[in-house]
Amino acid sequence: MTIRRAAALALALAAVPAAALAQTPADDTKARILVETRLRSETVDQQGFVDRAQALTLRARLGWRSPTAHGLQLLIEGEGVAVLDDRYSAPSDPVPGRPAVADGETLELNRAQVRWTGLPDTEFTVGRQRLVVGNGRFLGNSGWRQNEQTFDAVRLATTALKPVALTYVFADSVQRPLGHEHPQGVWRGDIHLLQAETDTPVGRLSGFGLAIDLDNAAASSSTTIGARLAGSRTVAGNLSLTWAGEYAVQSDNGSNPADYSLDFQAAALGLQAPRWSAGLGYERFDGDGVSGFQTPLGTGHGFLGWSDVITSTPAFGVRDLFLRGHVGVPAWGRTARLTAEAHLFHDADGAFDLGRELDLSAALPIDSHWSVELKAAHFEGEHPAFGDADKGWLILEYRY
């Protein structure tokens, strides 16, 4: 697909008249046109590369959701990504001397699903769909990338067994953000996930099992079993104490040539108020010198810093100690959200430094549909495997 064709598609989707969209009901049981566009400028200055990367991409989605009849609802959605400035190394079009930006041209079917809600407190969805389980760490849509990750899957979710909520997923294909033209853009195999959740006096408790056996990515095949607890409690007025803890153990599965058993731990403690939050967190991905604990189907961006310098766990593992917070401030009659994060990275055992990172962003809603965001990440490497990197983004987004 040429840049001209992709740009024409994206701009056509962006030009759907707002007056026509305004006639669409908000009730999710009724028919609705689905429109999203995101224009993003991304700049990358990374150690080890001669030139700086500059990417300007426009992502557009156009879809339709049918009314619900006899518990059945159809959803179909296309997605196009146009590259307007290609001074970067794209997944299927690498450019020597320039850093990589994982957004390339694509035109594809993003979602095509049928949902059935004919049983009480139960939802059954089959087809190509968006999957975000829990916080998206182990199974997610990688929504930061312009080309969303979707799954050809069957999903069953029920709260009929109160107080327990159950989710089961089987998928045999993953449409990855790299795009279908990339050799690893589509993963095929057998993926099973079972998750159970319930409320307890100390927060929401969830436990899951995820089995991945991929035909064309054997090294990413694994079995992971884990649990997460997250809760909050009011301590004074509108101020709440928040906490979260997570543990998982992972081993090789299927045709994975490696032989390992590794674990993951995470903990966070914070304060939450209506206009601000602040928290301290810790995460540890284990490594045995040959393999590292991985999350190949999860949403990676945002967990180990925004720079994505550490995109997968090295063989010696990763330990991340971080501070994060946000504050809402009045701006032009709206409320701007200012966010900051600071990370200190070590190997899993804390024997040596990997680097440090500072992340800053400012996001402002223009109205109920439009928003703009300015975002930056600064990574200072302390290990040969992870060089210095500065990344910046300017984003204009429309959602209906």
Short mmCIF file of N, CA and C in Angstrom, two decimals, residues 222-364:
data_model
loop_
_atom_site.label_atom_id
_atom_site.label_comp_id
_atom_site.label_asym_id
_atom_site.label_seq_id
_atom_site.Cartn_x
_atom_site.Cartn_y
_atom_site.Cartn_z
N SER A 222 4.89 -20.31 26.45
CA SER A 222 5.10 -20.42 27.88
C SER A 222 3.79 -20.69 28.60
N THR A 223 3.90 -21.09 29.85
CA THR A 223 2.76 -21.22 30.74
C THR A 223 2.99 -20.32 31.95
N THR A 224 2.02 -19.47 32.26
CA THR A 224 2.14 -18.52 33.37
C THR A 224 0.93 -18.65 34.28
N ILE A 225 1.19 -18.75 35.57
CA ILE A 225 0.13 -18.81 36.58
C ILE A 225 0.40 -17.69 37.58
N GLY A 226 -0.62 -16.88 37.86
CA GLY A 226 -0.37 -15.74 38.73
C GLY A 226 -1.61 -15.26 39.46
N ALA A 227 -1.40 -14.29 40.35
CA ALA A 227 -2.49 -13.69 41.12
C ALA A 227 -2.18 -12.23 41.38
N ARG A 228 -3.24 -11.42 41.52
CA ARG A 228 -3.09 -9.99 41.78
C ARG A 228 -4.15 -9.53 42.78
N LEU A 229 -3.73 -8.68 43.69
CA LEU A 229 -4.63 -8.08 44.67
C LEU A 229 -4.48 -6.57 44.58
N ALA A 230 -5.61 -5.84 44.41
CA ALA A 230 -5.57 -4.39 44.33
C ALA A 230 -6.75 -3.82 45.10
N GLY A 231 -6.49 -2.79 45.91
CA GLY A 231 -7.56 -2.22 46.70
C GLY A 231 -7.28 -0.79 47.12
N SER A 232 -8.24 -0.20 47.82
CA SER A 232 -8.10 1.15 48.32
C SER A 232 -8.97 1.30 49.57
N ARG A 233 -8.62 2.32 50.37
CA ARG A 233 -9.39 2.61 51.58
C ARG A 233 -9.29 4.10 51.88
N THR A 234 -10.43 4.71 52.19
CA THR A 234 -10.45 6.13 52.53
C THR A 234 -9.77 6.35 53.86
N VAL A 235 -8.85 7.31 53.89
CA VAL A 235 -8.12 7.60 55.13
C VAL A 235 -8.50 8.96 55.71
N ALA A 236 -8.98 9.89 54.87
CA ALA A 236 -9.39 11.20 55.37
C ALA A 236 -10.10 11.95 54.26
N GLY A 237 -11.37 12.33 54.47
CA GLY A 237 -12.11 13.09 53.48
C GLY A 237 -12.13 12.39 52.13
N ASN A 238 -11.58 13.07 51.11
CA ASN A 238 -11.51 12.49 49.76
C ASN A 238 -10.17 11.82 49.47
N LEU A 239 -9.37 11.62 50.48
CA LEU A 239 -8.04 11.01 50.31
C LEU A 239 -8.11 9.52 50.61
N SER A 240 -7.57 8.71 49.67
CA SER A 240 -7.58 7.26 49.82
C SER A 240 -6.17 6.69 49.73
N LEU A 241 -5.95 5.65 50.48
CA LEU A 241 -4.73 4.85 50.38
C LEU A 241 -4.98 3.73 49.38
N THR A 242 -4.07 3.54 48.44
CA THR A 242 -4.21 2.49 47.42
C THR A 242 -3.05 1.52 47.53
N TRP A 243 -3.31 0.28 47.16
CA TRP A 243 -2.24 -0.72 47.19
C TRP A 243 -2.51 -1.78 46.12
N ALA A 244 -1.44 -2.44 45.71
CA ALA A 244 -1.54 -3.53 44.74
C ALA A 244 -0.35 -4.45 44.92
N GLY A 245 -0.57 -5.73 44.75
CA GLY A 245 0.49 -6.73 44.80
C GLY A 245 0.22 -7.81 43.77
N GLU A 246 1.27 -8.33 43.16
CA GLU A 246 1.11 -9.30 42.09
C GLU A 246 2.27 -10.30 42.13
N TYR A 247 1.94 -11.55 41.83
CA TYR A 247 2.98 -12.58 41.75
C TYR A 247 2.59 -13.56 40.64
N ALA A 248 3.60 -14.02 39.89
CA ALA A 248 3.36 -15.01 38.84
C ALA A 248 4.60 -15.86 38.66
N VAL A 249 4.39 -17.08 38.23
CA VAL A 249 5.49 -17.99 37.91
C VAL A 249 5.30 -18.47 36.47
N GLN A 250 6.40 -18.54 35.73
CA GLN A 250 6.34 -18.87 34.30
C GLN A 250 7.34 -19.97 33.98
N SER A 251 6.91 -20.87 33.09
CA SER A 251 7.79 -21.95 32.62
C SER A 251 7.60 -22.11 31.12
N ASP A 252 8.55 -22.80 30.49
CA ASP A 252 8.48 -23.04 29.05
C ASP A 252 7.29 -23.94 28.73
N ASN A 253 6.81 -23.84 27.48
CA ASN A 253 5.65 -24.62 27.06
C ASN A 253 5.80 -25.00 25.60
N GLY A 254 5.10 -26.04 25.20
CA GLY A 254 5.05 -26.45 23.81
C GLY A 254 6.42 -26.74 23.23
N SER A 255 6.70 -26.14 22.07
CA SER A 255 7.96 -26.41 21.37
C SER A 255 9.06 -25.42 21.72
N ASN A 256 8.90 -24.68 22.80
CA ASN A 256 9.95 -23.75 23.24
C ASN A 256 11.22 -24.54 23.53
N PRO A 257 12.34 -24.20 22.88
CA PRO A 257 13.58 -24.97 23.09
C PRO A 257 14.21 -24.74 24.46
N ALA A 258 13.81 -23.68 25.16
CA ALA A 258 14.39 -23.37 26.47
C ALA A 258 13.76 -24.24 27.55
N ASP A 259 14.43 -24.31 28.68
CA ASP A 259 13.94 -25.05 29.84
C ASP A 259 14.12 -24.14 31.05
N TYR A 260 13.04 -23.57 31.56
CA TYR A 260 13.17 -22.61 32.64
C TYR A 260 11.92 -22.57 33.51
N SER A 261 12.10 -22.02 34.70
CA SER A 261 11.00 -21.70 35.62
C SER A 261 11.39 -20.41 36.33
N LEU A 262 10.65 -19.33 36.06
CA LEU A 262 11.00 -17.99 36.54
C LEU A 262 9.78 -17.34 37.17
N ASP A 263 10.03 -16.32 37.99
CA ASP A 263 8.89 -15.66 38.63
C ASP A 263 8.91 -14.15 38.42
N PHE A 264 7.79 -13.54 38.78
CA PHE A 264 7.57 -12.12 38.66
C PHE A 264 6.88 -11.62 39.93
N GLN A 265 7.36 -10.49 40.45
CA GLN A 265 6.72 -9.88 41.61
C GLN A 265 6.52 -8.39 41.35
N ALA A 266 5.43 -7.86 41.89
CA ALA A 266 5.15 -6.43 41.78
C ALA A 266 4.40 -5.98 43.02
N ALA A 267 4.68 -4.76 43.46
CA ALA A 267 3.98 -4.18 44.60
C ALA A 267 3.93 -2.68 44.42
N ALA A 268 2.85 -2.06 44.88
CA ALA A 268 2.70 -0.61 44.76
C ALA A 268 1.87 -0.09 45.92
N LEU A 269 2.20 1.12 46.38
CA LEU A 269 1.49 1.78 47.46
C LEU A 269 1.36 3.25 47.10
N GLY A 270 0.15 3.82 47.29
CA GLY A 270 -0.02 5.20 46.88
C GLY A 270 -1.14 5.91 47.61
N LEU A 271 -1.29 7.19 47.27
CA LEU A 271 -2.36 8.03 47.77
C LEU A 271 -3.14 8.56 46.57
N GLN A 272 -4.48 8.60 46.72
CA GLN A 272 -5.34 9.02 45.63
C GLN A 272 -6.33 10.06 46.14
N ALA A 273 -6.39 11.20 45.42
CA ALA A 273 -7.36 12.25 45.71
C ALA A 273 -8.07 12.59 44.41
N PRO A 274 -9.16 13.35 44.46
CA PRO A 274 -9.90 13.64 43.22
C PRO A 274 -9.06 14.28 42.13
N ARG A 275 -8.07 15.14 42.49
CA ARG A 275 -7.30 15.85 41.47
C ARG A 275 -5.84 15.43 41.39
N TRP A 276 -5.39 14.51 42.23
CA TRP A 276 -4.00 14.12 42.17
C TRP A 276 -3.82 12.71 42.72
N SER A 277 -2.68 12.12 42.40
CA SER A 277 -2.29 10.82 42.95
C SER A 277 -0.78 10.75 43.00
N ALA A 278 -0.26 9.93 43.88
CA ALA A 278 1.18 9.71 43.98
C ALA A 278 1.41 8.31 44.52
N GLY A 279 2.45 7.64 44.02
CA GLY A 279 2.69 6.28 44.47
C GLY A 279 4.11 5.82 44.24
N LEU A 280 4.48 4.81 44.98
CA LEU A 280 5.79 4.15 44.89
C LEU A 280 5.55 2.71 44.50
N GLY A 281 6.36 2.19 43.57
CA GLY A 281 6.17 0.83 43.11
C GLY A 281 7.47 0.09 42.89
N TYR A 282 7.33 -1.23 42.82
CA TYR A 282 8.48 -2.12 42.63
C TYR A 282 8.03 -3.27 41.75
N GLU A 283 8.86 -3.61 40.75
CA GLU A 283 8.59 -4.77 39.90
C GLU A 283 9.89 -5.54 39.68
N ARG A 284 9.77 -6.84 39.62
CA ARG A 284 10.95 -7.69 39.40
C ARG A 284 10.59 -8.81 38.43
N PHE A 285 11.28 -8.84 37.28
CA PHE A 285 11.16 -9.91 36.30
C PHE A 285 12.40 -10.79 36.44
N ASP A 286 12.21 -12.04 36.74
CA ASP A 286 13.33 -12.94 36.99
C ASP A 286 14.05 -13.33 35.69
N GLY A 287 15.32 -13.71 35.83
CA GLY A 287 16.12 -14.23 34.73
C GLY A 287 17.10 -15.26 35.27
N ASP A 288 17.42 -16.28 34.48
CA ASP A 288 18.31 -17.35 34.96
C ASP A 288 19.65 -17.36 34.23
N GLY A 289 19.96 -16.29 33.48
CA GLY A 289 21.20 -16.24 32.71
C GLY A 289 21.04 -16.71 31.29
N VAL A 290 19.94 -17.42 30.99
CA VAL A 290 19.66 -17.89 29.64
C VAL A 290 18.33 -17.33 29.15
N SER A 291 17.32 -17.35 30.03
CA SER A 291 15.98 -16.88 29.68
C SER A 291 15.53 -15.84 30.69
N GLY A 292 14.57 -15.02 30.27
CA GLY A 292 13.96 -14.04 31.16
C GLY A 292 12.46 -14.20 31.15
N PHE A 293 11.81 -13.81 32.24
CA PHE A 293 10.36 -13.84 32.34
C PHE A 293 9.79 -12.85 31.32
N GLN A 294 8.89 -13.33 30.42
CA GLN A 294 8.39 -12.50 29.34
C GLN A 294 6.87 -12.36 29.39
N THR A 295 6.37 -11.30 28.74
CA THR A 295 4.92 -11.09 28.58
C THR A 295 4.63 -10.83 27.10
N PRO A 296 4.75 -11.86 26.25
CA PRO A 296 4.71 -11.65 24.79
C PRO A 296 3.36 -11.19 24.26
N LEU A 297 2.26 -11.43 24.98
CA LEU A 297 0.94 -11.05 24.50
C LEU A 297 0.39 -9.84 25.25
N GLY A 298 1.19 -9.25 26.12
CA GLY A 298 0.72 -8.16 26.94
C GLY A 298 1.00 -6.80 26.32
N THR A 299 0.47 -5.78 26.99
CA THR A 299 0.75 -4.39 26.64
C THR A 299 2.00 -3.96 27.40
N GLY A 300 3.10 -3.75 26.69
CA GLY A 300 4.37 -3.46 27.35
C GLY A 300 4.57 -2.00 27.70
N HIS A 301 4.12 -1.10 26.84
CA HIS A 301 4.37 0.32 27.04
C HIS A 301 3.71 0.80 28.32
N GLY A 302 4.49 1.50 29.14
CA GLY A 302 3.95 2.06 30.37
C GLY A 302 4.28 1.29 31.62
N PHE A 303 4.72 0.05 31.49
CA PHE A 303 5.07 -0.72 32.68
C PHE A 303 6.53 -0.55 33.07
N LEU A 304 7.45 -0.61 32.12
CA LEU A 304 8.87 -0.41 32.39
C LEU A 304 9.33 0.90 31.75
N GLY A 305 8.60 1.96 32.02
CA GLY A 305 8.92 3.26 31.46
C GLY A 305 8.34 3.45 30.08
N TRP A 306 8.22 4.70 29.67
CA TRP A 306 7.62 5.03 28.38
C TRP A 306 8.60 4.95 27.23
N SER A 307 9.89 4.92 27.50
CA SER A 307 10.87 4.92 26.41
C SER A 307 10.89 3.61 25.65
N ASP A 308 10.42 2.52 26.28
CA ASP A 308 10.43 1.19 25.67
C ASP A 308 11.84 0.73 25.30
N VAL A 309 12.85 1.28 25.98
CA VAL A 309 14.21 0.79 25.76
C VAL A 309 14.32 -0.66 26.23
N ILE A 310 13.73 -0.96 27.38
CA ILE A 310 13.69 -2.33 27.89
C ILE A 310 12.35 -2.92 27.45
N THR A 311 12.31 -3.47 26.24
CA THR A 311 11.06 -3.98 25.69
C THR A 311 10.81 -5.43 26.05
N SER A 312 11.86 -6.18 26.30
CA SER A 312 11.72 -7.57 26.75
C SER A 312 12.74 -7.83 27.84
N THR A 313 12.47 -8.82 28.67
CA THR A 313 13.33 -9.08 29.82
C THR A 313 14.63 -9.74 29.36
N PRO A 314 15.77 -9.15 29.69
CA PRO A 314 17.05 -9.78 29.35
C PRO A 314 17.27 -11.03 30.20
N ALA A 315 18.28 -11.82 29.83
CA ALA A 315 18.52 -13.08 30.52
C ALA A 315 18.87 -12.90 31.99
N PHE A 316 19.39 -11.71 32.37
CA PHE A 316 19.72 -11.47 33.77
C PHE A 316 18.57 -10.83 34.53
N GLY A 317 17.41 -10.67 33.88
CA GLY A 317 16.23 -10.14 34.54
C GLY A 317 16.24 -8.63 34.68
N VAL A 318 15.16 -8.08 35.22
CA VAL A 318 15.00 -6.64 35.40
C VAL A 318 14.34 -6.37 36.74
N ARG A 319 14.87 -5.38 37.45
CA ARG A 319 14.25 -4.87 38.67
C ARG A 319 13.99 -3.38 38.48
N ASP A 320 12.75 -2.95 38.74
CA ASP A 320 12.34 -1.57 38.51
C ASP A 320 11.75 -0.99 39.79
N LEU A 321 12.37 0.06 40.29
CA LEU A 321 11.84 0.82 41.42
C LEU A 321 11.38 2.16 40.86
N PHE A 322 10.12 2.53 41.08
CA PHE A 322 9.60 3.72 40.42
C PHE A 322 8.70 4.55 41.32
N LEU A 323 8.66 5.83 41.00
CA LEU A 323 7.72 6.80 41.56
C LEU A 323 6.86 7.31 40.43
N ARG A 324 5.56 7.45 40.67
CA ARG A 324 4.70 8.03 39.64
C ARG A 324 3.60 8.84 40.30
N GLY A 325 3.14 9.84 39.58
CA GLY A 325 2.08 10.66 40.11
C GLY A 325 1.45 11.50 39.02
N HIS A 326 0.28 12.05 39.32
CA HIS A 326 -0.39 12.94 38.38
C HIS A 326 -1.11 14.03 39.16
N VAL A 327 -1.39 15.13 38.47
CA VAL A 327 -2.16 16.21 39.06
C VAL A 327 -3.02 16.83 37.95
N GLY A 328 -4.24 17.19 38.29
CA GLY A 328 -5.12 17.88 37.36
C GLY A 328 -5.10 19.37 37.63
N VAL A 329 -4.84 20.16 36.59
CA VAL A 329 -4.75 21.62 36.76
C VAL A 329 -5.69 22.29 35.75
N PRO A 330 -6.33 23.40 36.14
CA PRO A 330 -7.20 24.13 35.21
C PRO A 330 -6.40 24.70 34.05
N ALA A 331 -6.97 24.58 32.83
CA ALA A 331 -6.30 25.12 31.64
C ALA A 331 -7.34 25.39 30.57
N TRP A 332 -7.50 26.67 30.20
CA TRP A 332 -8.41 27.07 29.14
C TRP A 332 -9.84 26.52 29.34
N GLY A 333 -10.29 26.57 30.56
CA GLY A 333 -11.63 26.10 30.86
C GLY A 333 -11.76 24.60 30.96
N ARG A 334 -10.66 23.87 30.84
CA ARG A 334 -10.65 22.41 30.94
C ARG A 334 -9.72 22.02 32.09
N THR A 335 -9.57 20.73 32.29
CA THR A 335 -8.62 20.22 33.28
C THR A 335 -7.53 19.45 32.56
N ALA A 336 -6.32 19.96 32.60
CA ALA A 336 -5.17 19.27 32.02
C ALA A 336 -4.63 18.25 33.03
N ARG A 337 -4.22 17.12 32.52
CA ARG A 337 -3.64 16.07 33.38
C ARG A 337 -2.13 16.05 33.17
N LEU A 338 -1.37 16.37 34.21
CA LEU A 338 0.09 16.34 34.18
C LEU A 338 0.55 15.08 34.89
N THR A 339 1.40 14.30 34.23
CA THR A 339 1.85 13.01 34.76
C THR A 339 3.37 12.95 34.74
N ALA A 340 3.95 12.36 35.76
CA ALA A 340 5.40 12.20 35.83
C ALA A 340 5.73 10.83 36.42
N GLU A 341 6.80 10.24 35.92
CA GLU A 341 7.31 8.96 36.44
C GLU A 341 8.83 9.02 36.49
N ALA A 342 9.41 8.36 37.49
CA ALA A 342 10.86 8.20 37.59
C ALA A 342 11.17 6.75 37.88
N HIS A 343 12.11 6.16 37.14
CA HIS A 343 12.44 4.74 37.26
C HIS A 343 13.92 4.54 37.52
N LEU A 344 14.25 3.56 38.35
CA LEU A 344 15.61 3.07 38.54
C LEU A 344 15.62 1.59 38.19
N PHE A 345 16.45 1.22 37.19
CA PHE A 345 16.49 -0.15 36.71
C PHE A 345 17.78 -0.85 37.12
N HIS A 346 17.64 -2.09 37.59
CA HIS A 346 18.77 -2.96 37.90
C HIS A 346 18.49 -4.34 37.31
N ASP A 347 19.49 -5.21 37.35
CA ASP A 347 19.23 -6.60 37.04
C ASP A 347 18.36 -7.19 38.13
N ALA A 348 17.83 -8.39 37.93
CA ALA A 348 16.86 -8.96 38.86
C ALA A 348 17.41 -9.12 40.27
N ASP A 349 18.72 -9.37 40.40
CA ASP A 349 19.32 -9.58 41.72
C ASP A 349 19.88 -8.31 42.33
N GLY A 350 19.80 -7.20 41.62
CA GLY A 350 20.30 -5.93 42.14
C GLY A 350 21.81 -5.81 42.14
N ALA A 351 22.50 -6.62 41.33
CA ALA A 351 23.96 -6.62 41.33
C ALA A 351 24.56 -5.46 40.54
N PHE A 352 23.86 -4.98 39.50
CA PHE A 352 24.41 -3.89 38.70
C PHE A 352 23.27 -3.05 38.13
N ASP A 353 23.60 -1.79 37.79
CA ASP A 353 22.63 -0.85 37.25
C ASP A 353 22.38 -1.11 35.77
N LEU A 354 21.14 -0.89 35.34
CA LEU A 354 20.79 -0.90 33.92
C LEU A 354 20.53 0.50 33.39
N GLY A 355 20.03 1.38 34.25
CA GLY A 355 19.77 2.74 33.81
C GLY A 355 18.70 3.40 34.65
N ARG A 356 18.36 4.61 34.27
CA ARG A 356 17.32 5.37 34.95
C ARG A 356 16.51 6.12 33.90
N GLU A 357 15.28 6.46 34.26
CA GLU A 357 14.39 7.08 33.28
C GLU A 357 13.49 8.11 33.94
N LEU A 358 13.21 9.19 33.21
CA LEU A 358 12.25 10.20 33.63
C LEU A 358 11.24 10.37 32.51
N ASP A 359 9.94 10.30 32.87
CA ASP A 359 8.85 10.41 31.90
C ASP A 359 7.91 11.54 32.32
N LEU A 360 7.50 12.36 31.35
CA LEU A 360 6.61 13.50 31.61
C LEU A 360 5.56 13.58 30.51
N SER A 361 4.35 13.94 30.91
CA SER A 361 3.31 14.16 29.90
C SER A 361 2.31 15.20 30.37
N ALA A 362 1.67 15.85 29.40
CA ALA A 362 0.59 16.80 29.65
C ALA A 362 -0.50 16.50 28.64
N ALA A 363 -1.70 16.16 29.14
CA ALA A 363 -2.82 15.81 28.28
C ALA A 363 -3.98 16.75 28.56
N LEU A 364 -4.63 17.23 27.48
CA LEU A 364 -5.71 18.19 27.63
C LEU A 364 -6.88 17.79 26.73
#
